[in-house]
CSV table of C-alpha atoms in Angstrom, one decimal:
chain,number,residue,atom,x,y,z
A,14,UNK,CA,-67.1,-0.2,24.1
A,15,UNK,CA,-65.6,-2.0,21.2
A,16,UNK,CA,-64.6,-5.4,23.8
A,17,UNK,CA,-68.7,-5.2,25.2
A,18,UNK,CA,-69.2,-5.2,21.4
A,19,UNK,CA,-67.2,-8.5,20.6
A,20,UNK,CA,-68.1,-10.4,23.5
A,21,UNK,CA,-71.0,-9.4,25.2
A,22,UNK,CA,-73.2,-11.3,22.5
A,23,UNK,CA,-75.6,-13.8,22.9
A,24,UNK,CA,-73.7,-16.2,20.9
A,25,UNK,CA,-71.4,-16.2,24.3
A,26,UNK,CA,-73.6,-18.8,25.9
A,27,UNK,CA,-73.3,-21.0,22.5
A,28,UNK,CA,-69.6,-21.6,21.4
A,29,UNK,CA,-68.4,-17.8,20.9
A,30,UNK,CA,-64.4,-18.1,20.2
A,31,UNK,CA,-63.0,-16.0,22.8
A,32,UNK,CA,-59.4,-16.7,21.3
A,33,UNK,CA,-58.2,-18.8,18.8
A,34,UNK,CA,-58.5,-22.4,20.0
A,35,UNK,CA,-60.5,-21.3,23.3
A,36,UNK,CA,-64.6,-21.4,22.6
A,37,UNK,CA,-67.0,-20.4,25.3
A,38,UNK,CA,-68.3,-23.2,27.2
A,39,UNK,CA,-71.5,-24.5,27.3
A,40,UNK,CA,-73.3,-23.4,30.6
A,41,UNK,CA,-75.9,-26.1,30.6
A,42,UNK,CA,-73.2,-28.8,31.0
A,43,UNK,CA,-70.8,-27.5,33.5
A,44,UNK,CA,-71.4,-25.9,36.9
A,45,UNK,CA,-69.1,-23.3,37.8
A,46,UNK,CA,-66.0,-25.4,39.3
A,47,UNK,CA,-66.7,-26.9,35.6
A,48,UNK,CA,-66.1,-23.4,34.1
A,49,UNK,CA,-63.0,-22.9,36.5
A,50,UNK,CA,-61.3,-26.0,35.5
A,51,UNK,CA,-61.8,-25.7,31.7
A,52,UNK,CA,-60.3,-21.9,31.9
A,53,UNK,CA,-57.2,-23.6,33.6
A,54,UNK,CA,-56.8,-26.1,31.4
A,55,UNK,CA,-58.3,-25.1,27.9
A,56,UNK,CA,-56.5,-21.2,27.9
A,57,UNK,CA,-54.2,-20.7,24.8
A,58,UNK,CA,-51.1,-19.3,26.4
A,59,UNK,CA,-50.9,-15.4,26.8
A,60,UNK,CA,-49.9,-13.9,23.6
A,61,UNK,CA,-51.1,-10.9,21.3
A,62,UNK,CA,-54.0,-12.8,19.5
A,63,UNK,CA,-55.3,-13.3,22.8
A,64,UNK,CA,-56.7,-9.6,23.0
A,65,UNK,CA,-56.8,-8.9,19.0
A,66,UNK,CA,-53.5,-8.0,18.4
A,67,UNK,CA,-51.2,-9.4,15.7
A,68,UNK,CA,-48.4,-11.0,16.3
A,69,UNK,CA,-46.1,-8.1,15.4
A,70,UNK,CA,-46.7,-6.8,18.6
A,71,UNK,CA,-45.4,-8.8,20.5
A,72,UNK,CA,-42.0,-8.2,17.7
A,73,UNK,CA,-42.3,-4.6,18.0
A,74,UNK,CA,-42.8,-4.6,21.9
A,75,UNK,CA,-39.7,-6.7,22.7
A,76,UNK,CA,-37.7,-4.8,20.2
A,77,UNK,CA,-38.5,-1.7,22.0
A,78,UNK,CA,-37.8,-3.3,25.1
A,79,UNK,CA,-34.5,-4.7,24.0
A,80,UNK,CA,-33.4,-1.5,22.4
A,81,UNK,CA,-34.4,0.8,25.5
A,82,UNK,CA,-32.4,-1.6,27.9
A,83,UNK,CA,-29.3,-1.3,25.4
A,84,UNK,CA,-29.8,2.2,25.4
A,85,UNK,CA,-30.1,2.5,29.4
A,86,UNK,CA,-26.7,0.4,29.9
A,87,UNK,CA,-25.3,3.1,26.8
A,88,UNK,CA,-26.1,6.2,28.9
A,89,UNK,CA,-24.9,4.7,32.4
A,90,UNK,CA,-21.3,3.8,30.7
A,91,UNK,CA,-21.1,7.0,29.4
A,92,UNK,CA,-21.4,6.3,25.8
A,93,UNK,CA,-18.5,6.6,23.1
A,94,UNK,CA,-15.9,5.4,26.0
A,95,UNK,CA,-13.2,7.0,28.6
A,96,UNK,CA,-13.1,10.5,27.5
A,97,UNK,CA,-10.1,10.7,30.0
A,98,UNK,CA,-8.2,8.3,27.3
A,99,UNK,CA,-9.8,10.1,24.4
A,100,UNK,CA,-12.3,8.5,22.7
A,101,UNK,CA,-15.1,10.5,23.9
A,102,UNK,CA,-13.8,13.1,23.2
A,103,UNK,CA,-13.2,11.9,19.6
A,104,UNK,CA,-16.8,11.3,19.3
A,105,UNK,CA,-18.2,14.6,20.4
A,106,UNK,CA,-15.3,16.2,18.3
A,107,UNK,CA,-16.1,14.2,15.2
A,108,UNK,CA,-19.9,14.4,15.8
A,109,UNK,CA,-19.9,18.0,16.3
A,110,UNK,CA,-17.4,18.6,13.1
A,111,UNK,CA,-19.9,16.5,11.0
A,112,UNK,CA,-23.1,18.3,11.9
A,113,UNK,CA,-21.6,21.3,11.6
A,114,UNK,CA,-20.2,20.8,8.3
A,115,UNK,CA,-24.0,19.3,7.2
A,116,UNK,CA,-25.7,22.5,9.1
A,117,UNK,CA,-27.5,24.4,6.3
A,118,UNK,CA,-27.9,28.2,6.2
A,119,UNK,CA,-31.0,29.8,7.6
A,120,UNK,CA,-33.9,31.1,5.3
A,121,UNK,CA,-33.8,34.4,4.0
A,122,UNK,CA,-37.2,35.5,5.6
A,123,UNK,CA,-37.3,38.9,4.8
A,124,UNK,CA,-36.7,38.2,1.2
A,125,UNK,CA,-39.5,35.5,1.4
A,126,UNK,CA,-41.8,38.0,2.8
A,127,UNK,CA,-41.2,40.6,0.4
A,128,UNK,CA,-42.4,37.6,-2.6
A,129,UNK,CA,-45.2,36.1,-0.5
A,130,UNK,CA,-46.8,39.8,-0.2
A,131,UNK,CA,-49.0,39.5,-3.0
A,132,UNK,CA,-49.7,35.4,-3.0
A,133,UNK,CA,-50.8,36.1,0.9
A,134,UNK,CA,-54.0,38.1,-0.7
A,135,UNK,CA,-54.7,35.1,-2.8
A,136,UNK,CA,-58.0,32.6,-1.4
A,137,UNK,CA,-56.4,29.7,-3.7
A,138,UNK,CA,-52.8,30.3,-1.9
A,139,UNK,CA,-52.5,32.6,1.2
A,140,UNK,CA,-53.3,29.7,3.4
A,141,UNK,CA,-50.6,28.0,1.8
A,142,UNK,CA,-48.2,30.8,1.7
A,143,UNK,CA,-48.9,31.1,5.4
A,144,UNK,CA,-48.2,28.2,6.1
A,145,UNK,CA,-44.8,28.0,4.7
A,146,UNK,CA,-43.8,31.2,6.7
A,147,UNK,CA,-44.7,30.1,9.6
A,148,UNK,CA,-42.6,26.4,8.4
A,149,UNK,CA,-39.3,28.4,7.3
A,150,UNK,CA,-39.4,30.7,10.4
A,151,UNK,CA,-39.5,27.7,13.0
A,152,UNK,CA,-37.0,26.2,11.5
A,153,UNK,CA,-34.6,28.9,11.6
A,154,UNK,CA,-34.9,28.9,15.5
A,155,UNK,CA,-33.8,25.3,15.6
A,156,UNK,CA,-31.1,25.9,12.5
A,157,UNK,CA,-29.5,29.1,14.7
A,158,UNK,CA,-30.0,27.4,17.8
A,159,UNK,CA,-28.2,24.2,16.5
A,160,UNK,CA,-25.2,26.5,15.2
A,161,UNK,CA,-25.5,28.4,18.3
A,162,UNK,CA,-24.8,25.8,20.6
A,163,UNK,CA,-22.1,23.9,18.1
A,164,UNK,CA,-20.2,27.1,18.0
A,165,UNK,CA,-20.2,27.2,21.7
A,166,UNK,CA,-19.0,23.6,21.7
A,167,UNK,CA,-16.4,24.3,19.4
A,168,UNK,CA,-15.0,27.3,21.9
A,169,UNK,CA,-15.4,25.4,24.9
A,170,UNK,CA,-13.4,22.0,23.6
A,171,UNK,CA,-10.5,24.5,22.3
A,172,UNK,CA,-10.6,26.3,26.0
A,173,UNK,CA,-12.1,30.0,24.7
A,174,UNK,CA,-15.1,29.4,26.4
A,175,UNK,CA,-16.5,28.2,30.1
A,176,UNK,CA,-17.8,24.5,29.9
A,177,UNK,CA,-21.6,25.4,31.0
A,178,UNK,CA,-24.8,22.6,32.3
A,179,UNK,CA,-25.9,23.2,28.9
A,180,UNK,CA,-22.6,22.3,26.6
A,181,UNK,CA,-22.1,19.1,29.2
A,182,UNK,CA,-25.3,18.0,28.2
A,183,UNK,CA,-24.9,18.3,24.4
A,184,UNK,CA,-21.8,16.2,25.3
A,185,UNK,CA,-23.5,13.7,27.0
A,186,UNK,CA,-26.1,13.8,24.0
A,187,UNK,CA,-23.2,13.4,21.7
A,188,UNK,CA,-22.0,10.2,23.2
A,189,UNK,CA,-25.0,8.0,23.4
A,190,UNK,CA,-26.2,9.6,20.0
A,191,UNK,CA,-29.4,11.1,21.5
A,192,UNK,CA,-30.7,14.0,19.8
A,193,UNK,CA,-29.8,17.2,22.6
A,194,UNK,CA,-32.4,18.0,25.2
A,195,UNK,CA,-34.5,14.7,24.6
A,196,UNK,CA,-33.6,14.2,28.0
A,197,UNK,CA,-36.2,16.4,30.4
A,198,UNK,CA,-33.5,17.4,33.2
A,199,UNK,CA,-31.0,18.6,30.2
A,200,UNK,CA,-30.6,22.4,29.2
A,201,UNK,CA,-29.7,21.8,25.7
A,202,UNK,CA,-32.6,23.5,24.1
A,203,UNK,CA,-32.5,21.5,20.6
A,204,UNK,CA,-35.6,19.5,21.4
A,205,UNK,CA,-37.7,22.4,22.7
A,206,UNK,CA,-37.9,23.6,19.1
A,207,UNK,CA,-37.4,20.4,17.3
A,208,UNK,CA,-40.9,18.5,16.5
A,209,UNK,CA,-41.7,15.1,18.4
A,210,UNK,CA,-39.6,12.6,17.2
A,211,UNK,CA,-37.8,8.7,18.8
A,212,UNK,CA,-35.1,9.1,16.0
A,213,UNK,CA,-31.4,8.9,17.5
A,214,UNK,CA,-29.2,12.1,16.8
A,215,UNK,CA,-28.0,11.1,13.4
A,216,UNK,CA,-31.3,9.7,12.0
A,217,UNK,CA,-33.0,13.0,13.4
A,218,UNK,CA,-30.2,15.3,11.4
A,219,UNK,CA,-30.8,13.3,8.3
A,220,UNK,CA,-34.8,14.0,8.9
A,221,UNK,CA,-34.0,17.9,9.8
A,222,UNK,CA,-32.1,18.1,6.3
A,223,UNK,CA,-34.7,16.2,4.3
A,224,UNK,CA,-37.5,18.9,6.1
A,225,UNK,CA,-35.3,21.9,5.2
A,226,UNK,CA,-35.1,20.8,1.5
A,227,UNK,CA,-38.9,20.6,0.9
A,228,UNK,CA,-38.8,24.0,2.8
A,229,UNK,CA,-36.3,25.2,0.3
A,230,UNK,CA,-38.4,24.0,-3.0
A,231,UNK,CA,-41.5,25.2,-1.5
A,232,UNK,CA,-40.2,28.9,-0.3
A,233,UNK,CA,-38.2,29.1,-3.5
A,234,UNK,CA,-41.2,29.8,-6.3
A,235,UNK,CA,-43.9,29.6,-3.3
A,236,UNK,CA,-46.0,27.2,-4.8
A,237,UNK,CA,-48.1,25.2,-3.3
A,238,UNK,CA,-46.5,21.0,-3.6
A,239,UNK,CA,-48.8,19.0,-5.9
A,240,UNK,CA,-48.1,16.3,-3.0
A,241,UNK,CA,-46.9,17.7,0.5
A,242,UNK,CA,-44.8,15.6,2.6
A,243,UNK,CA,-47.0,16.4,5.8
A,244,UNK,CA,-44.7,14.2,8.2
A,245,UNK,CA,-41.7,16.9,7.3
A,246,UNK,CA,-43.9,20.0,8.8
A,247,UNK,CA,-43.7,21.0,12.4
A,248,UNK,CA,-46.9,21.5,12.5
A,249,UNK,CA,-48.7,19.3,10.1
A,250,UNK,CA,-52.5,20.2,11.2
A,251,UNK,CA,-51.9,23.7,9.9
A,252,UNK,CA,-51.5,22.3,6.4
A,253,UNK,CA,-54.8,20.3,6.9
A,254,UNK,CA,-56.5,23.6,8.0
A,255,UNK,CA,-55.6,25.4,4.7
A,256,UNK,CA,-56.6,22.9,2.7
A,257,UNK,CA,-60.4,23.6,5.1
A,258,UNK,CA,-60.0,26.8,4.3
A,259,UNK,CA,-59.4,27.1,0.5
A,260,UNK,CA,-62.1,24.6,0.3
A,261,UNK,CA,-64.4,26.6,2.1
A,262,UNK,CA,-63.6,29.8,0.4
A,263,UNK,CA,-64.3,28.2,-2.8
A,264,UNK,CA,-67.4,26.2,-1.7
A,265,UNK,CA,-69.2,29.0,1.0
A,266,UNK,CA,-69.3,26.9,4.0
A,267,UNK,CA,-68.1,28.3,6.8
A,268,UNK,CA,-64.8,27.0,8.3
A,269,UNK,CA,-65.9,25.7,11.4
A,270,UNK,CA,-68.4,23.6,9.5
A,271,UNK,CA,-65.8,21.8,7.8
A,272,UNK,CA,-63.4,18.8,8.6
A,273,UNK,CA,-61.8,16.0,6.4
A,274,UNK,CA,-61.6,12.6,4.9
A,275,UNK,CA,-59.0,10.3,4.1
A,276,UNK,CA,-58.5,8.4,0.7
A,277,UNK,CA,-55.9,6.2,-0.3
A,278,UNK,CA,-54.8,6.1,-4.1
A,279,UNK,CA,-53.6,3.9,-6.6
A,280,UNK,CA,-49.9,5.9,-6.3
A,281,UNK,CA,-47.2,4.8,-4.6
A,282,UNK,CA,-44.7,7.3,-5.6
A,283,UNK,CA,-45.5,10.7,-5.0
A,284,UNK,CA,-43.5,11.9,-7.9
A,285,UNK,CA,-46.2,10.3,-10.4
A,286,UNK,CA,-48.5,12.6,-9.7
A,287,UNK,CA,-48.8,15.6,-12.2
A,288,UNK,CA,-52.1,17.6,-11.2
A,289,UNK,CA,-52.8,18.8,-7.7
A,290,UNK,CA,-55.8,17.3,-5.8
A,291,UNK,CA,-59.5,19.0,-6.6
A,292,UNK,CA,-60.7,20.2,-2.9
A,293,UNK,CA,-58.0,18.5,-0.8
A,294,UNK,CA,-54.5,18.0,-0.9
A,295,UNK,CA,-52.3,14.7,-1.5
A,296,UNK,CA,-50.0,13.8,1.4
A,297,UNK,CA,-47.1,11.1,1.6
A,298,UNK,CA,-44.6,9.8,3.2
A,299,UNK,CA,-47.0,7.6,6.2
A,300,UNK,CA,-46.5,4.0,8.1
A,301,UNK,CA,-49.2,1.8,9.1
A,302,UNK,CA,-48.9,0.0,12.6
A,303,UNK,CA,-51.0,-3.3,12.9
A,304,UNK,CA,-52.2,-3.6,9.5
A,305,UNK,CA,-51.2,-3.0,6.2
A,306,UNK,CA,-52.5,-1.2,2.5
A,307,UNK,CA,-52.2,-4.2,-0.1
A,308,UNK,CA,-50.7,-3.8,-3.1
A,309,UNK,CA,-51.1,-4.9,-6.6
A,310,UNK,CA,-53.7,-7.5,-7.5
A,311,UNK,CA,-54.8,-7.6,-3.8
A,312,UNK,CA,-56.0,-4.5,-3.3
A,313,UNK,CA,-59.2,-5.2,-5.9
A,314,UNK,CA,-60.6,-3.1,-8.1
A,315,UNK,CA,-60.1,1.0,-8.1
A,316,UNK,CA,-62.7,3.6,-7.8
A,317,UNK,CA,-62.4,7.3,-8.3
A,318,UNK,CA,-63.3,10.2,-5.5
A,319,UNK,CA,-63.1,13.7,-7.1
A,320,UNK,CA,-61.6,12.7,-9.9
A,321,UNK,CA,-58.6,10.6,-7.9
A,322,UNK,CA,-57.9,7.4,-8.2
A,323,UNK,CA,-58.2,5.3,-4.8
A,324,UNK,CA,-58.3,1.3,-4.5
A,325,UNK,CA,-57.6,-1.2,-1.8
A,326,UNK,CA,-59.3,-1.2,1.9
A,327,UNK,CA,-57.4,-2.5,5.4
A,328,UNK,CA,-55.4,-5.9,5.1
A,329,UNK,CA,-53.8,-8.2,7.8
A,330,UNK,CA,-50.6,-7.4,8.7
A,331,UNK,CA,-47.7,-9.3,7.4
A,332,UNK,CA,-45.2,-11.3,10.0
A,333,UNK,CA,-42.2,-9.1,10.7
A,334,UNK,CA,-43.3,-5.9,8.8
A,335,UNK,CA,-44.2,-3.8,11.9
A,336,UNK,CA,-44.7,-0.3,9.9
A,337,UNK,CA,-45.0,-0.9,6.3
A,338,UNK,CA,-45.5,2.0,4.0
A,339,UNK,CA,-48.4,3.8,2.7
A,340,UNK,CA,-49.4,4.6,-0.8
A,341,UNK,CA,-50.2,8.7,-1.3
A,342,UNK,CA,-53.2,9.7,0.4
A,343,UNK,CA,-56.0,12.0,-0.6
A,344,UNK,CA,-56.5,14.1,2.4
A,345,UNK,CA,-59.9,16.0,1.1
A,346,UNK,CA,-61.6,19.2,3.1
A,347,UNK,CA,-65.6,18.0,3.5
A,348,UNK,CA,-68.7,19.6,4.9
A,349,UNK,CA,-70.0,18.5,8.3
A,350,UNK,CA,-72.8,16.0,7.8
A,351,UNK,CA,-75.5,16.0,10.9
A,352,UNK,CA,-75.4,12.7,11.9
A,353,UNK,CA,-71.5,12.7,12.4
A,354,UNK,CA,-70.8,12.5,16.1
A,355,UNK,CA,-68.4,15.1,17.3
A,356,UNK,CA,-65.7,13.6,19.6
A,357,UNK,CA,-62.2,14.8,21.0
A,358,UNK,CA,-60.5,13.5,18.3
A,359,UNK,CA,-62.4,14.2,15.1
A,360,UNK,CA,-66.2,13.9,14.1
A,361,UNK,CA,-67.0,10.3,14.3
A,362,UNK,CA,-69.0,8.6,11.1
A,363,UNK,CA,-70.1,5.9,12.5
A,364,UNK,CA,-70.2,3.9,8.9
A,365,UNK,CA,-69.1,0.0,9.6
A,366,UNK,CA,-67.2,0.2,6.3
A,367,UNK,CA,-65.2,3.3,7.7
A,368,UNK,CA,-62.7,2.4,10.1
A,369,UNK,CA,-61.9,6.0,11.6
A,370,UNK,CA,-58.0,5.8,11.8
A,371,UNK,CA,-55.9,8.1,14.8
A,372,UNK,CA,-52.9,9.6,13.2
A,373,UNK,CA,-49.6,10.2,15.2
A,374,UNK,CA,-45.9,12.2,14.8
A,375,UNK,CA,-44.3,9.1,16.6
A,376,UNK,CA,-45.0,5.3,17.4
A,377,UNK,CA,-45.2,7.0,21.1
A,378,UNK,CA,-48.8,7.4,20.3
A,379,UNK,CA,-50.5,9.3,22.8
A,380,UNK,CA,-49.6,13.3,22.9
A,381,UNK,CA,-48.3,12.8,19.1
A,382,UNK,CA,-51.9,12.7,18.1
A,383,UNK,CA,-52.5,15.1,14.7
A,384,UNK,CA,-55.9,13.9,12.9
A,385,UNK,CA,-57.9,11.3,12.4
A,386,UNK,CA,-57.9,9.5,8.8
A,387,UNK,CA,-61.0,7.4,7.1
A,388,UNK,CA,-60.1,4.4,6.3
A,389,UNK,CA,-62.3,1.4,4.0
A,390,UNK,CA,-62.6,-2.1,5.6
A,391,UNK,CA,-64.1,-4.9,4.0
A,392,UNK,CA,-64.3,-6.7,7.7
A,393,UNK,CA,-65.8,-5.9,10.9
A,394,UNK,CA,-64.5,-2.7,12.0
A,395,UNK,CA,-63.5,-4.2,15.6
A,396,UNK,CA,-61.1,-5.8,14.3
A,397,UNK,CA,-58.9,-3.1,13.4
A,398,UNK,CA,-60.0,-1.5,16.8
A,399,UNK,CA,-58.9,-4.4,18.9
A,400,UNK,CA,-55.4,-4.5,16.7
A,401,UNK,CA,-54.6,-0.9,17.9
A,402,UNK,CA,-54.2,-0.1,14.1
A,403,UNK,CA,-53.2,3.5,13.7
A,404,UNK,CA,-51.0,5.4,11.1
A,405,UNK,CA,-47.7,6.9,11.7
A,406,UNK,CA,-45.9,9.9,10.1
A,407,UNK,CA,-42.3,8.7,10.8
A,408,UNK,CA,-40.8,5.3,12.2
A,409,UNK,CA,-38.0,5.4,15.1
A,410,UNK,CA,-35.2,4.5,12.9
C-alpha cells in the first residue's frame, strides 16, 4: 500500500523522482523503446536509497553477512581449537568455571509469596505484583536449569558422570560462544526458557545478570519501578497489560476497550526521574533501527502529555549509527477511539503525524514482535514506512 501511495501519483507522468537522480520520463516525448533505453542508461546503481532505505542498511546487512559467515567457518572448525591437544577443552573448562562462579542464587518464591499476599488484593499494584511473580519464577527455571546442566558438565569433564547428546552440545555451545540450545537440533535446553535474543554466550550472561538484578530490587520491597526496564522482562507485554489494567480500574473502562500510546520524553537517563507516570508507565532501555530520536536543540520545543514532559518527533538517521539509543518513553494505557482501525498488530490511527512504530525483542524482527509504539513525524509518514524504521528492545552485541 504504502509503494502505490508514493508512486502511483499523477505527478508520475510529470517529473516524479523515483530515486534520487532518476525522474520519471516524460511520456509525450519518448515511445516505449525511448522509455527502455533511458531506464538502461539513466538508473542510479542499486543501493538502499533506491527503495527508501538509508544507507545504514546496506552497513548493517553486510555486517550481518560478514559476521554470520565468520560465525559458520567458527562452528565447522570446531571453535576454541584441537580439544585433542587441549585448548578446547580449556575453553569449555574456563567458560564453564566462569559462569558458574557468576551464576546467582534462585529467588526465594515462597518467601515472596508470603509478602505479595496482601499487595496482590491491591487495584493500584496486584497487576504489578503479578507480574513480578510470574518474572522471578521464570527465571528460576532458567537459573536451576543453567546450574543443572553446569553441574553436569563439571561431573562429566572429571569422569563421574556419562558424556550425554545434551552435555556435547553445551560443549559445542561453549566453543563457538553460542548461548546453549540456540541451535534447533541441540538438546541443551537453555534457550527453551531463555527469551529471544542474537547475543553470543557471554553477552547473553551479562544480559541474564543485569535482568536478575532489576528482579532482585523489584521483588525485594515489591514496588512497582518508577521506570521499568521492559527489554529485561521475559515477557514484556504483560507489563503493558497491567499498566491497561490499573488504568482501567481507575478510569471504568472495561479492559478490552483499552490499548496504548507511546511518548517520548525529554529524559535520557532513567535515573532522573523521581515520580512515577500518571496512567501509564515509563519504559527504557530501547534502539531505533533506520531513524533516530534527536537530541538537544534539534529536537524543538517540548510539550507536556499528562503531566510528562515529551519533545522531539522522527529524524534521519545518522551514517554508521545503525541502532542509536532512545530517550525514556511514556508508554500510557488509553481508551479505544472508534475510528481506530483494528489490525493484527495493534489499532491503527490513521493520523499522518503518527507514524505507528512495530516494536521487536531482537533485530530478527518478525516473530520478536511485542507492541506497536506512536511515534510524531514532522514528514510524510511513508517515509519512515519505506525505511523499515522500527524499535528494538536489545542490540546483538
Amino acid at each position: 500500500n504504502t509503494y502505490l501511495q508514493v508512486y502511483q501519483d499523477p505527478k508520475l507522468l510529470d517529473g516524479l523522482e523515483l530515486a534520487p537522480g532518476f525522474k520519471s520520463p516524460n511520456p509525450e516525448a519518448l515511445d516505449y523503446d525511448g522509455y527502455i533505453s533511458y531506464v538502461n542508461t539513466a538508473m542510479p546503481p542499486e543501493s538502499p536509497p533506491l527503495f527508501g532505505l538509508h544507507p545504514n542498511a546496506e552497513i548493517g546487512y553486510l555486517t550481518s553477512s560478514t559476521e554470520n559467515l565468520f560465525f559458520k567457518i567458527l562452528s565447522i572448525s570446531g571453535g576454541g581449537g584441537d580439544s585433542g591437544g587441549g585448548a578446547g577443552g580449556d575453553i569449555v573448562k574456563d567458560t564453564m568455571d566462569n559462569l558458574m562462579e557468576r551464576l546467582p542464587e534462585s529467588f526465594g518464591m515462597v518467601e515472596i509469596n508470603l509478602r505479595a499476599k496482601e499487595l496482590l488484593e491491591s487495584d493500584t499494584e496486584g497487576p504489578f505484583i503479578v507480574v513480578v511473580l510470574q518474572e522471578c519464577g521464570r527465571m528460576n527455571v532458567l537459573l536451576n536449569e543453567i546450574g543443572k546442566t553446569l553441574s553436569d558438565l563439571d561431573k562429566g569433564l572429571k569422569g563421574q558422570l556419562n558424556m550425554t547428546q545434551a552435555i556435547e552440545d553445551l560443549i559445542a555451545a561453549f566453543k563457538i560462544n553460542q548461548w546453549p540450545g540456540r541451535n534447533p537440533f541441540s538438546k541443551c535446553t537453555w534457550q527453551k526458557f531463555a527469551w529471544a535474543s542474537q547475543k553470543n554466550l557471554m553477552s547473553q550472561f551479562a544480559d541474564m545478570l543485569a535482568r536478575v538484578e532489576q528482579l532482585v530490587s523489584w521483588s525485594d520491597d515489591l514496588k512497582t519501578p518508577i521506570s521499568i526496564w521492559l527489554p529485561g522482562l521475559f515477557n514484556p507485554s504483560s507489563y503493558l497489560t497491567a499498566v491497561q489494567q490499573v488504568t482501567a480500574r481507575a478510569t471504568g473502562v472495561a479492559l478490552d476497550k483499552m490499548t496504548t500510546e507511546t511518548h517520548v520524553t525529554s529524559s535520557w537517563d532513567h535515573t532522573e526521574l523521581t515520580e512515577p507516570a500518571v496512567e501509564g508507565c515509563y519504559c527504557h532501555g530501547f534502539f531505533m533501527e533506520g531513524a533516530r530520536w534527536p537530541q538537544g536543540e534539534d529536537a524543538g520545543e517540548a510539550f507536556v502529555v499528562s503531566g510528562t514532559n515529551c519533545i522531539g518527533s522522527l529524524a534521519e538517521s545518522r551514517l554508521k549509527e545503525l541502532l542509536p539509543p532512545m530517550p525514556v518513553l511514556y508508554v500510557k494505557a488509553v481508551a479505544i477511539q472508534p475510528d481506530w482501525e483494528p489490525s493484527p498488530v495493534g489499532y491503527l490511527r490513521g493520523n499522518p503525524e503518527i507514524y505507528e512504530c512495530p516494536v521487536y525483542t531482537t533485530t530478527f524482527r518478525g516473530p520478536t514482535y511485542v507492541f506497536l509504539a506512536t511515534l510524531r513525524t514532522e514528514v510524510p509518514m511513508h517515509k519512515w514506512v519505506l525505511a523499515a524504521v522500527a524499535i528494538m528492545m536489545q542490540s546483538d552485541d
